[in-house]
Amino acid sequence: DQQVKQNSPSLSVQEGRISILNCDYTNSMFDYFLWYKKYPAEGPTFLISISSIKDKNEDGRFTVFLNKSAKHLSLHIVPSQPGDSAVYFCAASGSNDYKLSFGAGTTVTVRA
Amino acid sequence: DSGVTQTPKHLITATGQRVTLRCSPRSGDLSVYWYQQSLDQGLQFLIQYYNGEERAKGNILERFSAQQFPDLHSELNLSSLELGDSALYFCASSASGGGLNEQFFGPGTRLTVL
């Protein structure tokens, strides 16, 4: 049962433009959301997170938006750079549920 | 470098065999998590240990087992291996047992069962 869904398997964007990655979840007990970035042959690297008491969190070029009523979050990368080309995973957990539930990932390709 | 180490990086073995994957968490982290990533899929949670004790269990097969030792390193044992067990196995660690803690991942062990 996939509780975290990333419906776009891939995204291609031009360097300097905005990348928008989307994620939907079904479990209303989730209250902490994270984005991880993964390069080939490496483990996922933590990128940014947001708790359910916020609707936006920003860190440099990365901003995560949370819409609790829609059970939807998004990651904005502005401006996109070639080094951002990677697989991005959305993950979620509940405060009483220690594991992370991951989406299937979105492969981002930034074109020069 | 996340500070989480995993050995070996690659493992090739035959069906029916048993293997052990090893993980050392970041210094000071008490929790260790194991995840499996099969081809083109997201990471699936297997099991979590906190300070030596099992804390949470996910979709872990009965053929798989894990433990966390007093020095906090962890081992994942996979037995009676099947072709479908071929996957990337990631270990992650976090400072506490739950709550709003991000997990830091190791580089993974790629298991190939022939």
Coordinates of N, CA and C in Angstrom, one line a residue, chain A residues 1-2 31-32 34 36 38 41-46 49 51-52 87 89 93-105, chain B residues 2 9 33 35 37 40-45 48 55-58 88 90 97-108 110:
Chain A
D1 N 0.8 -1.2 0.0 CA 0.0 0.0 0.0 C 0.9 1.2 0.0
Q2 N 0.9 2.0 -1.1 CA 1.8 3.1 -1.3 C 1.2 4.3 -0.6
D31 N 3.1 13.6 9.9 CA 3.2 15.0 10.3 C 4.6 15.6 10.1
Y32 N 5.4 14.8 9.4 CA 6.8 15.3 9.1 C 7.1 14.8 7.7
L34 N 9.8 15.0 4.3 CA 11.2 15.3 3.9 C 11.4 15.0 2.4
Y36 N 14.6 13.9 -0.1 CA 15.9 13.4 -0.3 C 16.3 13.5 -1.7
K38 N 19.1 11.8 -4.5 CA 20.0 10.6 -4.7 C 20.7 10.6 -6.0
A41 N 24.7 5.3 -7.4 CA 25.7 4.6 -6.6 C 26.0 5.3 -5.3
E42 N 25.0 6.2 -4.9 CA 25.2 6.8 -3.5 C 23.9 6.6 -2.8
G43 N 24.0 6.8 -1.5 CA 22.7 6.7 -0.7 C 22.0 8.1 -0.8
P44 N 20.7 8.1 -0.4 CA 19.9 9.3 -0.4 C 20.5 10.3 0.6
T45 N 20.5 11.6 0.1 CA 21.0 12.7 1.0 C 19.9 13.6 1.4
F46 N 19.8 13.9 2.6 CA 18.7 14.7 3.1 C 18.8 16.1 2.5
S49 N 13.2 19.6 5.0 CA 12.0 19.0 5.6 C 11.0 20.0 6.0
S51 N 7.5 20.3 8.9 CA 6.6 19.7 9.8 C 5.2 20.2 9.5
S52 N 4.2 19.5 10.0 CA 2.8 19.8 9.6 C 2.3 21.1 10.2
V87 N 17.9 11.8 -8.7 CA 16.5 11.3 -8.3 C 16.1 11.9 -7.0
F89 N 13.4 11.9 -3.8 CA 12.4 11.1 -3.1 C 11.7 12.0 -2.1
S93 N 6.7 10.7 7.7 CA 6.6 9.9 8.9 C 5.6 10.6 9.9
G94 N 5.2 9.8 10.8 CA 4.3 10.3 11.9 C 5.2 10.4 13.2
S95 N 4.7 11.2 14.1 CA 5.5 11.4 15.3 C 5.5 10.1 16.2
N96 N 4.6 9.2 16.0 CA 4.6 8.0 16.7 C 5.0 6.8 15.7
D97 N 5.5 7.1 14.6 CA 5.8 6.1 13.6 C 7.2 6.4 13.1
Y98 N 8.2 5.6 13.5 CA 9.5 6.0 13.3 C 10.1 5.9 11.9
K99 N 9.4 5.0 11.2 CA 10.0 4.7 9.8 C 9.6 5.8 8.9
L100 N 10.4 6.0 7.8 CA 10.0 6.9 6.7 C 9.3 6.1 5.6
S101 N 8.2 6.6 5.1 CA 7.6 6.0 4.0 C 8.0 6.8 2.7
F102 N 8.5 6.2 1.7 CA 9.1 6.9 0.6 C 8.2 6.8 -0.6
G103 N 8.2 7.8 -1.4 CA 7.6 7.8 -2.8 C 8.6 7.0 -3.7
A104 N 8.2 6.8 -4.9 CA 9.0 6.0 -5.9 C 10.1 6.9 -6.5
G105 N 10.1 8.2 -6.3 CA 11.1 9.0 -6.8 C 10.8 9.7 -8.1
Chain B
S2 N 27.8 11.1 4.7 CA 26.8 11.1 5.7 C 27.4 10.7 7.1
K9 N 30.2 -3.1 -0.3 CA 29.5 -2.3 -1.3 C 28.7 -3.1 -2.3
Y33 N 18.2 2.1 10.9 CA 17.1 1.7 10.1 C 17.6 0.9 8.9
Y35 N 16.5 -0.3 5.0 CA 15.6 -0.2 3.9 C 16.1 -1.0 2.7
Q37 N 15.7 -1.2 -1.6 CA 15.2 -0.6 -2.8 C 15.4 -1.5 -3.9
D40 N 13.9 0.4 -9.7 CA 12.9 1.4 -10.1 C 11.8 1.6 -9.1
Q41 N 12.1 1.2 -7.8 CA 11.1 1.5 -6.8 C 11.7 2.3 -5.7
G42 N 10.7 2.9 -4.9 CA 11.2 3.6 -3.7 C 11.8 2.7 -2.7
L43 N 12.2 3.4 -1.6 CA 12.8 2.6 -0.5 C 11.7 2.0 0.4
Q44 N 11.8 0.8 0.7 CA 10.9 0.1 1.6 C 11.5 -0.2 2.9
F45 N 10.8 0.3 4.0 CA 11.3 0.1 5.3 C 11.3 -1.3 5.7
Q48 N 13.8 -1.2 12.3 CA 14.5 -0.2 13.0 C 15.0 -0.7 14.4
R55 N 12.8 -1.6 17.5 CA 11.8 -0.5 17.8 C 10.6 -0.6 16.8
A56 N 10.8 -0.9 15.6 CA 9.7 -1.0 14.6 C 10.1 -1.9 13.5
K57 N 9.0 -2.6 13.0 CA 9.2 -3.6 11.9 C 8.3 -3.2 10.7
G58 N 8.9 -3.3 9.5 CA 8.1 -3.1 8.3 C 7.9 -4.3 7.6
L88 N 19.1 -3.0 -3.7 CA 20.0 -2.2 -2.9 C 19.5 -2.2 -1.5
F90 N 19.9 -0.3 2.1 CA 20.4 0.9 2.7 C 20.2 0.9 4.2
G97 N 15.0 7.9 18.5 CA 14.2 6.8 18.0 C 13.0 7.2 17.2
G98 N 12.7 8.4 17.1 CA 11.5 8.8 16.3 C 11.3 10.3 16.3
G99 N 10.1 10.7 16.1 CA 9.9 12.1 16.1 C 10.5 12.8 14.9
L100 N 10.7 14.1 15.0 CA 11.1 14.9 13.8 C 12.6 14.8 13.6
N101 N 13.1 13.6 13.3 CA 14.5 13.5 13.1 C 14.7 13.0 11.7
E102 N 15.6 13.8 11.0 CA 15.9 13.3 9.6 C 16.9 12.1 9.8
Q103 N 16.8 11.2 8.9 CA 17.7 10.0 8.8 C 18.8 10.3 7.8
F104 N 20.0 9.8 8.2 CA 21.1 9.9 7.3 C 21.5 8.5 6.8
F105 N 21.7 8.5 5.5 CA 21.8 7.2 4.8 C 23.2 6.9 4.5
G106 N 23.6 5.6 4.5 CA 24.8 5.1 4.0 C 24.8 4.9 2.5
P107 N 25.9 4.5 1.9 CA 26.0 4.4 0.5 C 25.3 3.2 -0.1
G108 N 24.9 2.2 0.8 CA 24.2 1.1 0.3 C 25.0 -0.1 0.0
R110 N 24.8 -3.3 -2.6 CA 24.1 -3.9 -3.8 C 24.2 -5.4 -3.7

